[in-house]
Tab-separated table of C-alpha atoms in Angstrom:
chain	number	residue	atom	x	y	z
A	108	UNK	CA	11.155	17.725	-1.978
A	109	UNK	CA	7.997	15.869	-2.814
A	110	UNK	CA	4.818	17.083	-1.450
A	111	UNK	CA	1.100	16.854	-0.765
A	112	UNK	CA	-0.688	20.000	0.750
A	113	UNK	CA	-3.988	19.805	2.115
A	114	UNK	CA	-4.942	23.547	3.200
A	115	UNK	CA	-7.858	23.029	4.962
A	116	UNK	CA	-6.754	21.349	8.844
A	117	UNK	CA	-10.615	21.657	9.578
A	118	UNK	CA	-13.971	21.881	8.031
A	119	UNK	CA	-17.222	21.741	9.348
A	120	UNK	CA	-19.921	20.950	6.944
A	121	UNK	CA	-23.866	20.629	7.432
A	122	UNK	CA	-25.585	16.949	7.000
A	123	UNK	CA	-27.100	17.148	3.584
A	124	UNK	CA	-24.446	19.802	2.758
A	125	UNK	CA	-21.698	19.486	-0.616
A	126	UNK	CA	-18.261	18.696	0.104
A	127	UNK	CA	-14.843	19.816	-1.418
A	128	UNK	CA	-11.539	18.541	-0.109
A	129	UNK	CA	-8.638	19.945	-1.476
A	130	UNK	CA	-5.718	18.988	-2.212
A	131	UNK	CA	-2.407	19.893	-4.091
A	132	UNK	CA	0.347	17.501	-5.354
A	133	UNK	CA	3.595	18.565	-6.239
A	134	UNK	CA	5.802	15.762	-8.411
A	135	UNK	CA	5.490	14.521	-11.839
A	136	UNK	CA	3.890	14.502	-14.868
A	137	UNK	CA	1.738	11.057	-14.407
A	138	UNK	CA	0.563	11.399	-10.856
A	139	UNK	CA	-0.717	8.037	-9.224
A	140	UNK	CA	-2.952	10.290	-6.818
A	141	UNK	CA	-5.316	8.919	-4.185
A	142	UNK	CA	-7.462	9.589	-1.253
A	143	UNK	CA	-8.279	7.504	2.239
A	144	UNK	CA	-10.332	7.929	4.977
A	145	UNK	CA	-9.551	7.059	8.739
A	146	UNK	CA	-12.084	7.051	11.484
A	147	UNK	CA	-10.899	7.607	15.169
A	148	UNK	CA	-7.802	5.045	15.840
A	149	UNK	CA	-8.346	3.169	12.972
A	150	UNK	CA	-6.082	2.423	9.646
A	151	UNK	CA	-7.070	4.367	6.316
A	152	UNK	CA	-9.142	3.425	4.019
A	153	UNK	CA	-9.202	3.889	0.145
A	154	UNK	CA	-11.805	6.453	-1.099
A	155	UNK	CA	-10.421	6.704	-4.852
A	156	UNK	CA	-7.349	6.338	-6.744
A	157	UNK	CA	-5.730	8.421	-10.292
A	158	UNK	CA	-3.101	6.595	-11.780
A	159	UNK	CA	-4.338	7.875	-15.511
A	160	UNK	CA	-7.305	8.288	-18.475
A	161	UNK	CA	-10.023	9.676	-16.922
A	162	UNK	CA	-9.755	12.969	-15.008
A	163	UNK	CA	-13.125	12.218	-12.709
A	164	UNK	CA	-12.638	9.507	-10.869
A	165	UNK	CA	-15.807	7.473	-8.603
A	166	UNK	CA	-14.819	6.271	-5.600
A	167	UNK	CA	-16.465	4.418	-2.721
A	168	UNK	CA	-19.341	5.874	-0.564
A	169	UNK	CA	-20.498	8.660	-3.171
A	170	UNK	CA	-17.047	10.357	-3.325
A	171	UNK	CA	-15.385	11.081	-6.267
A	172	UNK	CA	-12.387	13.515	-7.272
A	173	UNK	CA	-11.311	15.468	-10.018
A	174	UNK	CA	-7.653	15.626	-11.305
A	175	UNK	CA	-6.482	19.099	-13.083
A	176	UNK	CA	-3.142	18.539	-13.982
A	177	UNK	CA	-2.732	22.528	-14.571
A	178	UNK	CA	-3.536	23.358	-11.455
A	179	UNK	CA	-1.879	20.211	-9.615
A	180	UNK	CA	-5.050	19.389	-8.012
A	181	UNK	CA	-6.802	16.931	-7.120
A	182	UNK	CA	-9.457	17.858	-4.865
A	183	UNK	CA	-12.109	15.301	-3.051
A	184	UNK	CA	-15.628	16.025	-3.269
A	185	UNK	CA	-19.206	14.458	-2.482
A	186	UNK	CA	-22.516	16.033	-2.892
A	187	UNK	CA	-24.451	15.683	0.024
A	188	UNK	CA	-22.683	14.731	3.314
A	189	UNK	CA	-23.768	12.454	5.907
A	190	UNK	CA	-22.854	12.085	9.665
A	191	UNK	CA	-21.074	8.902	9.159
A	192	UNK	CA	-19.094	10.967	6.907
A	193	UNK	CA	-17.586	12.769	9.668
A	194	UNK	CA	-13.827	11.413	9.530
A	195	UNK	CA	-10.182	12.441	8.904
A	196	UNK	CA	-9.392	12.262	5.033
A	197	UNK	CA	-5.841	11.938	3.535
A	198	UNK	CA	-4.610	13.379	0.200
A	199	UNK	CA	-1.684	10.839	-1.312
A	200	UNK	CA	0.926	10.705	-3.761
A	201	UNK	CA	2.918	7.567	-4.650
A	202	UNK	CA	6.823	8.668	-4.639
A	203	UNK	CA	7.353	7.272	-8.051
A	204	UNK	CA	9.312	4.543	-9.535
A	205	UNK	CA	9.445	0.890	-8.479
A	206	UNK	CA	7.828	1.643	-5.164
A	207	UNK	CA	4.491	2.227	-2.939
A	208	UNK	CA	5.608	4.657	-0.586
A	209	UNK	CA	2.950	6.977	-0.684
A	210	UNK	CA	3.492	10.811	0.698
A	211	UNK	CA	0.712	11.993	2.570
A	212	UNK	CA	-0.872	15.312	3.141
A	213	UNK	CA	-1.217	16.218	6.457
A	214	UNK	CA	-5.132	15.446	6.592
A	215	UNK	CA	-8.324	17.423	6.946
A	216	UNK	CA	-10.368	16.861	9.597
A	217	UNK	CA	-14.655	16.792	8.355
A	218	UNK	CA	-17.113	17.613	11.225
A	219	UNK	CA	-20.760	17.366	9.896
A	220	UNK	CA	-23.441	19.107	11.784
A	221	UNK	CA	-27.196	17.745	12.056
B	177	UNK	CA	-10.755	-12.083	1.337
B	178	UNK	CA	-9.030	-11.183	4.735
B	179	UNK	CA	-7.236	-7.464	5.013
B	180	UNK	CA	-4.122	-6.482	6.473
B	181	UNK	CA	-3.363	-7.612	9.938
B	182	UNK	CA	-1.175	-6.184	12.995
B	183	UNK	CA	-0.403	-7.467	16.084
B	184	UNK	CA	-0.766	-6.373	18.405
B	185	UNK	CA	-3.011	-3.601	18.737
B	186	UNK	CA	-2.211	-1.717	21.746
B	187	UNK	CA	1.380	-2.042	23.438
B	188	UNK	CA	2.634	-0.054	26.275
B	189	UNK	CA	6.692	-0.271	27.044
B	190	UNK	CA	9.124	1.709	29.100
B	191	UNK	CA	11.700	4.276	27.739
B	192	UNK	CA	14.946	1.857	26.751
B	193	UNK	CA	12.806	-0.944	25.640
B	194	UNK	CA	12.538	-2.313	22.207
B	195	UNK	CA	9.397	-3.746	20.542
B	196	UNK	CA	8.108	-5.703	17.543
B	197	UNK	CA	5.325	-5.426	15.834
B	198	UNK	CA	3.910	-7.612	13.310
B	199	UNK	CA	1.963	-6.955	9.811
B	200	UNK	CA	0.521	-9.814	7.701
B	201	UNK	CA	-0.399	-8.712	4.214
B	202	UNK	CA	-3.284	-9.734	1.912
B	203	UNK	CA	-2.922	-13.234	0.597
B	204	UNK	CA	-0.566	-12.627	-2.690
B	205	UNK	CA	1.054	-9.082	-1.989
B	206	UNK	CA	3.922	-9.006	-1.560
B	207	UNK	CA	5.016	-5.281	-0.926
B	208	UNK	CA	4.645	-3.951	2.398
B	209	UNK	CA	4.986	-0.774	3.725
B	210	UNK	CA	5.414	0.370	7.782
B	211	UNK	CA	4.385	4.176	8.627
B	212	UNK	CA	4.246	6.236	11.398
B	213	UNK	CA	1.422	8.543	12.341
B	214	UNK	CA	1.338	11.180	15.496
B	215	UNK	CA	-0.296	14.602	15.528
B	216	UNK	CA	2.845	16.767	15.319
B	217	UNK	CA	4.509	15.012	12.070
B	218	UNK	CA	1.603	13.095	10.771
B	219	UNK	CA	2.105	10.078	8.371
B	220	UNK	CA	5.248	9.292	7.832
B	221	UNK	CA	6.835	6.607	5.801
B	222	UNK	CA	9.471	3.757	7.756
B	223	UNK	CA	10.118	1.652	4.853
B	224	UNK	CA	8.993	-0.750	2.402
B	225	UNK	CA	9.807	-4.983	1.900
B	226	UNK	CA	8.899	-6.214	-1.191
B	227	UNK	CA	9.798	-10.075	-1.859
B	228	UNK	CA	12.417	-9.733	1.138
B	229	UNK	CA	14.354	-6.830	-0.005
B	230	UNK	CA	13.783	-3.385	1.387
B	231	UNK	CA	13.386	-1.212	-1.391
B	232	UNK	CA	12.662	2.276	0.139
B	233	UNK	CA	13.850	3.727	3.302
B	234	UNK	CA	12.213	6.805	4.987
B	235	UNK	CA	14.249	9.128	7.177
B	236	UNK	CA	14.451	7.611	10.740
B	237	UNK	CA	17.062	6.475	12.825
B	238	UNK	CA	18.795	3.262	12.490
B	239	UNK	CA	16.678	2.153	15.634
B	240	UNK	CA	14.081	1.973	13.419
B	241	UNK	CA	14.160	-1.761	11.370
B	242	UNK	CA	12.589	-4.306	9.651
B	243	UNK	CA	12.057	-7.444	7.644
B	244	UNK	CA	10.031	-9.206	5.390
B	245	UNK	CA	9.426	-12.930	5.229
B	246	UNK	CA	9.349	-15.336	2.642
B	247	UNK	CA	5.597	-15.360	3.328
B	248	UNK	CA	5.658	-11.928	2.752
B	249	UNK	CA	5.018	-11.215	6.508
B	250	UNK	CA	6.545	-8.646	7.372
B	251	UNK	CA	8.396	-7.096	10.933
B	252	UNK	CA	9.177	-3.857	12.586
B	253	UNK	CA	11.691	-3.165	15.406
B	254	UNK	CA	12.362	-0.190	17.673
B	255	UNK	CA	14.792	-0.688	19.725
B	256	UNK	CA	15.785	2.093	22.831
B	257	UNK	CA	12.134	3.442	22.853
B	258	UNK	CA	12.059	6.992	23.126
B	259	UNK	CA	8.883	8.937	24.512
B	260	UNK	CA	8.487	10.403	20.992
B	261	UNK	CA	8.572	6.503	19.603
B	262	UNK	CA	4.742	6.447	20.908
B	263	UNK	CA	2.619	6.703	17.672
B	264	UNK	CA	0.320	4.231	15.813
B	265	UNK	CA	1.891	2.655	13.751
B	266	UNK	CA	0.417	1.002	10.587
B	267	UNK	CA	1.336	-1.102	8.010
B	268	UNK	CA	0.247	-1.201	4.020
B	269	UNK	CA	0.593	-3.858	2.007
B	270	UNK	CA	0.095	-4.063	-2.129
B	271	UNK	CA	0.051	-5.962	-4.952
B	272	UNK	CA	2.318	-4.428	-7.446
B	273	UNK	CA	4.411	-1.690	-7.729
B	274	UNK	CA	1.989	2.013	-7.785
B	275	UNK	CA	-0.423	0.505	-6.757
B	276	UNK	CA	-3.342	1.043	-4.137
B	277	UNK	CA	-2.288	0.346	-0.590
B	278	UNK	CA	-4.277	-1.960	1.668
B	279	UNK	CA	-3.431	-0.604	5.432
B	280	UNK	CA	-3.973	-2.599	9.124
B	281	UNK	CA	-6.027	-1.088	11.813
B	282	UNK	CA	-2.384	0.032	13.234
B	283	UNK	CA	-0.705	-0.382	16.566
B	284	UNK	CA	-0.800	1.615	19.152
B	285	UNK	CA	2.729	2.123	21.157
B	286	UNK	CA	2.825	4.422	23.851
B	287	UNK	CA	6.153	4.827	25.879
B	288	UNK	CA	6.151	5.734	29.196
């Protein structure tokens, strides 16, 4: 079955520290790939998306991501963190075909420390 | 332009109940998607509407339903609440097929 992994349930990271998310995808050969962020009892919002060209991709708020199809990666990352930072983030796949249902990774949960 | 909304945002019903909960999408899309998230299982994916039609169905049980407008707004239903129905539940909606998904603040249901 189709899945995203996201090994790391919990990180803490230092303010001003760098940041690497990871994340593993498991279908296809064109991944559309992306990454949101959800603060406490909100909805998720987009970081970044893949769908194709490009394997560095910018996203919003300094992060960006890098896809390596040989390693089925696609792992989040910002250099210097801030507090506001501090949030769950979610690794998704889209299931393919005519459709938008995205398969999520089971989040990793950033603490930043002052 | 204005997001994704859901109403409401908190609900609290008793075990046997149903509910509905309401998503309006972004002016224009007209795909929505319905997901569940609770700590144990995390995200998971209820179904999609696009232009009326559900075109993908995750795997809950048939209590679980919905519809989609011709407005595109779209509806879910849970009806004989369980404890284990109480989640937040949040809806997505996008333009095309593929493509980035626009999500509501959620609702929250607890079941008592």
């Amino acid at each position: 079955a189709q899945s995203v992994t996201q090994p790391d349930i919990h990180i803490t990271v230092s303010e001003g520290a760098s940041l690497e998310l990871r994340c593993n995808y498991s279908y296809g050969a064109t991944p559309y790939l992306f990454w949101y962020v959800q603060s406490p009892g909100q909805g998720l919002q987009l970081l970044l998306k893949y769908f194709s060209g490009d394997t560095l991709v910018q996203g919003i708020k300094g992060f960006e991501a890098e896809f390596k199809r040989s390693q089925s990666s696609f792992n989040l990352r910002k250099p210097s963190v801030h507090w506001s930072d501090a949030a769950e983030y979610f690794c998704a796949e889209n299931y393919g075909g005519a459709t938008n249902k995205l398969i999520f990774g089971t989040g990793t949960l950033l603490a930043v420390q002052p | 332009k204005a997001g994704v909304t859901q109403t409401p945002r908190y609900l609290i019903k008793t075990r046997g109940q149903q509910v509905t909960l309401s998503c309006s999408p972004i002016s224009g899309h007209r795909s929505v998607s319905w997901y569940q998230q609770t700590p144990g299982q995390g995200l998971q994916f209820l179904f999609e509407y696009f232009s009326e039609t559900q075109r993908n169905k995750g795997n809950f049980p048939g209590r679980f339903s919905g519809r989609q407008f011709s407005n595109s707004r779209s509806e879910m239903n849970v009806s004989t609440l369980e404890l284990g129905d109480s989640a937040l539940y949040l809806c997505a909606s996008s333009l095309v097929s593929r493509d980035e998904a626009f999500f509501g603040q959620g609702t929250r249901l607890t079941v008592v």
